[in-house]
Amino acid sequence: MNKGELLHLVVGTILIVLFFIAFESIFSSTQASTYKGYLYQLDLYADHHSASSHNVYLPAVFR
Amino acid sequence: MRSNFRHGSAAPVFWAGLVSASVTGLYYYWFAVADRYAIFLYNHLGGRPFDETTTSRYWMSGLVASGAVMVGYLVLNWYAARISALFRRQYRPPDWRQVWLYSALPISIGVFTITTTLNHPTLPPILAIQCLGILLVGLAFALWPGSIAALQPARLAWMVIISAGLLPPLLLLRVIELPSVGTVSQGTALAIAVTTNAAGIVWSAGAGWLSVRIAGQQFSAGELAASAVCTGYLGLSLLHHLFLTPPDFRYITSTANFFALTWEMQLASWAAVAGLAFFIHHIQTLFGGGYQ
C-alpha cells in the first residue's frame, strides 16, 4: 500500500468535508435566519408549516 | 478545450450510465415529485408557471443539474485515481467527450419525456428542447475537468484559483445595466462593476504569475475561460440552489442572477472574459517560457 497516497486520500477527504460544512454553516444559516425573520415580521412563523405551499411567503430578495 | 492527458479504459459507458441516471433522477424529482411552488417559485412575487422569470428557472435547471454532475464527477474521479494509486495501480479517466456522447441520448429521451409528460403543468415541447439544449451544453463543461481532477488535482486547483479573477467580468460587469430597471443607482452600479473587475484583473494576473513561477502551471486562454464558466455558471448556480435559498424553498435561480438583461451586455461580458483569459495566458507565457 502506498502510504503517501493514503495521506493524500485522508487529507483530501477532510478538505472536501470541511468545504461542505463551511458552506452549509455560513450560507444556509444566514438564509434560514433571513427567512425566519421575514416570517416573524409577517407574523406567519408559528403557522407557516401548516399553511398551503401555494402561499409562497418569501422576501422579495429571493429571486 | 485542449486536453493534455492520455485517456483510457475507465469504461466511459459506466460513467455515462452514472451521469444519465443522476441527471434524469434529478429532473424526475424537480419536475414530477417536488413541489413546483418551492422548486420554481410559482406564485412568488406574482410568478406564473410560464412567465419570463419562471421560464428562466426552467432554463437554469440545466446549469444547476450540470453543477451537481460536475461536483460529483470531479470528486469520484479524484477518489478513483487516489484509490488506484493507493494500490499502486494506474487510473485512466475516461475521455469526457465519450462520456458526454454516450449520455446525451438517454438524457435527451429521459428529460424530454419527464418535462413534457409528468406533473402539472407540463412544459411545451419547444421549452423542453431549450432546457435540454442548455443542459447538454452545461454537461460538456461539467465533464471536461474530470480527468484533470483525477490526474493533476494541483493543476485543477491553480486553474480554479486563477479563473476566480474572471468571475467579475462574467457575472458582475452586467450590473451597469441594472439602473435601467431601478434595482441600483447609476453610481453604485458603476462602482461595483469597476472595483470588482479591477480586483479580478489584479487577482487573476497575480495568481497566473504565481502559478507559473511557483508550480510551473501554465494554462491556455480556453482552459481559463472554460474554468470560469464551470465555476461561475455551474458551481455558483448549484451553490445558490443548495445554500442561498431558504430551507422550505430550495428553489432554482432565475437567469437574472447570472446573465445580462440584453444580448449586447451579455456578449460584452463574454468578450471581457475572453480578453482577460488571453491576457493572463500572455502573462504566463511571458514569465513561464512556453506551454507545459
Coordinates of C-alpha atoms in Angstrom, one line a residue, chain B residues 105-262:
Chain B
L105 CA -29.2 10.2 -25.9
P106 CA -30.6 8.7 -22.7
I107 CA -30.6 12.1 -21.0
S108 CA -32.4 13.7 -24.0
I109 CA -35.1 11.0 -24.0
G110 CA -35.4 11.0 -20.3
V111 CA -35.5 14.7 -19.6
F112 CA -37.8 15.5 -22.6
T113 CA -40.2 12.8 -21.5
I114 CA -40.2 13.9 -17.9
T115 CA -40.7 17.6 -18.6
T116 CA -43.4 17.2 -21.2
T117 CA -45.5 14.4 -19.6
L118 CA -45.2 14.4 -15.8
N119 CA -46.9 16.5 -13.2
H120 CA -48.8 19.8 -13.9
P121 CA -48.2 22.0 -15.9
T122 CA -46.1 20.1 -18.4
L123 CA -43.6 22.1 -20.4
P124 CA -44.4 22.8 -24.0
P125 CA -42.0 20.8 -26.3
I126 CA -40.2 23.8 -27.6
L127 CA -39.4 24.9 -24.0
A128 CA -38.4 21.4 -23.0
I129 CA -36.0 21.3 -26.0
Q130 CA -34.5 24.7 -24.9
C131 CA -34.0 23.3 -21.4
L132 CA -32.4 20.1 -22.8
G133 CA -30.0 22.2 -25.0
I134 CA -28.8 24.2 -22.1
L135 CA -28.4 21.0 -20.0
L136 CA -26.3 19.3 -22.7
V137 CA -24.0 22.4 -23.1
G138 CA -23.7 22.6 -19.3
L139 CA -22.8 18.9 -19.1
A140 CA -20.0 19.3 -21.6
F141 CA -18.4 21.8 -19.2
A142 CA -19.2 19.7 -16.2
L143 CA -17.4 16.6 -17.5
W144 CA -14.4 18.4 -19.1
P145 CA -12.3 18.8 -15.8
G146 CA -12.9 15.3 -14.6
S147 CA -9.6 13.9 -16.0
I148 CA -7.7 16.9 -14.6
A149 CA -9.1 16.2 -11.1
A150 CA -8.0 12.6 -11.4
L151 CA -4.5 13.1 -12.8
Q152 CA -3.5 16.6 -11.8
P153 CA -5.5 17.9 -8.9
A154 CA -3.0 20.6 -8.1
R155 CA -3.3 21.9 -11.7
L156 CA -7.1 21.9 -11.3
A157 CA -6.7 23.9 -8.0
W158 CA -4.5 26.5 -9.7
M159 CA -6.9 26.8 -12.6
V160 CA -9.8 27.4 -10.3
I161 CA -7.8 30.0 -8.3
I162 CA -6.7 31.9 -11.4
S163 CA -10.1 31.8 -13.1
A164 CA -11.8 33.2 -9.9
G165 CA -10.5 36.5 -11.2
L166 CA -12.5 36.0 -14.4
L167 CA -15.8 35.8 -12.4
P168 CA -16.3 39.6 -12.1
P169 CA -16.4 40.2 -15.9
L170 CA -18.5 37.1 -16.3
L171 CA -21.1 37.9 -13.5
L172 CA -20.7 41.5 -12.4
L173 CA -19.9 43.6 -15.4
R174 CA -23.6 43.4 -16.2
V175 CA -24.6 45.3 -13.1
I176 CA -24.1 48.5 -15.1
E177 CA -27.4 47.9 -16.9
L178 CA -29.3 47.4 -13.6
P179 CA -30.0 51.1 -13.1
S180 CA -32.3 50.9 -16.2
V181 CA -34.6 48.6 -14.2
G182 CA -34.3 50.6 -11.0
T183 CA -32.5 47.9 -9.0
V184 CA -29.5 50.0 -8.0
S185 CA -28.4 53.6 -8.6
Q186 CA -26.0 54.5 -11.5
G187 CA -23.2 55.4 -9.1
T188 CA -23.4 52.2 -7.1
A189 CA -23.6 50.0 -10.3
L190 CA -20.6 51.7 -11.8
A191 CA -18.6 51.4 -8.5
I192 CA -19.4 47.7 -8.2
A193 CA -18.5 47.0 -11.9
V194 CA -15.2 48.9 -11.8
T195 CA -13.9 47.8 -8.4
T196 CA -14.8 44.1 -8.8
N197 CA -13.4 43.9 -12.3
A198 CA -10.3 45.7 -11.4
A199 CA -9.8 43.3 -8.4
G200 CA -10.5 40.4 -10.8
I201 CA -7.8 41.6 -13.2
V202 CA -5.2 42.0 -10.4
W203 CA -6.2 38.7 -8.8
S204 CA -6.0 36.6 -12.0
A205 CA -2.8 38.3 -13.1
G206 CA -1.2 37.7 -9.7
A207 CA -2.4 34.1 -9.4
G208 CA -1.4 33.4 -13.0
W209 CA 2.1 34.7 -12.4
L210 CA 2.4 32.8 -9.1
S211 CA 1.2 29.5 -10.7
V212 CA 3.8 29.7 -13.4
R213 CA 6.6 30.8 -11.1
I214 CA 5.9 28.5 -8.1
A215 CA 4.2 25.5 -9.6
G216 CA 5.1 25.7 -13.3
Q217 CA 1.5 25.5 -14.2
Q218 CA 0.6 27.3 -17.4
F219 CA -2.9 27.5 -18.9
S220 CA -4.4 28.3 -22.3
A221 CA -6.9 31.1 -22.6
G222 CA -9.6 28.4 -23.4
E223 CA -8.9 26.5 -20.2
L224 CA -9.1 29.6 -18.1
A225 CA -12.4 30.8 -19.7
A226 CA -13.9 27.3 -19.5
S227 CA -12.9 27.1 -15.9
A228 CA -14.6 30.4 -15.2
V229 CA -17.8 29.1 -16.9
C230 CA -17.6 25.9 -14.8
T231 CA -17.2 27.9 -11.5
G232 CA -19.4 30.9 -12.4
Y233 CA -22.4 29.3 -14.1
L234 CA -22.4 25.7 -12.9
G235 CA -20.8 25.9 -9.5
L236 CA -22.5 29.1 -8.4
S237 CA -25.9 28.2 -9.7
L238 CA -25.7 24.9 -7.7
L239 CA -24.4 26.8 -4.7
H240 CA -27.4 29.1 -5.0
H241 CA -29.8 26.2 -5.1
L242 CA -28.3 24.4 -2.1
F243 CA -27.1 27.2 0.2
L244 CA -28.6 30.5 -0.8
T245 CA -32.2 29.6 -0.6
P246 CA -34.4 29.3 2.5
P247 CA -34.9 25.8 3.9
D248 CA -38.5 25.4 2.9
F249 CA -37.9 26.7 -0.6
R250 CA -34.8 25.2 -2.2
Y251 CA -35.7 26.9 -5.5
I252 CA -33.8 27.2 -8.8
T253 CA -32.4 30.7 -9.6
S254 CA -33.7 32.8 -12.4
T255 CA -31.3 33.9 -15.2
A256 CA -31.4 37.4 -13.8
N257 CA -28.9 36.4 -11.1
F258 CA -26.3 35.2 -13.7
F259 CA -27.0 36.7 -17.1
A260 CA -27.4 40.2 -18.5
L261 CA -30.7 41.7 -19.4
T262 CA -29.7 42.4 -23.0

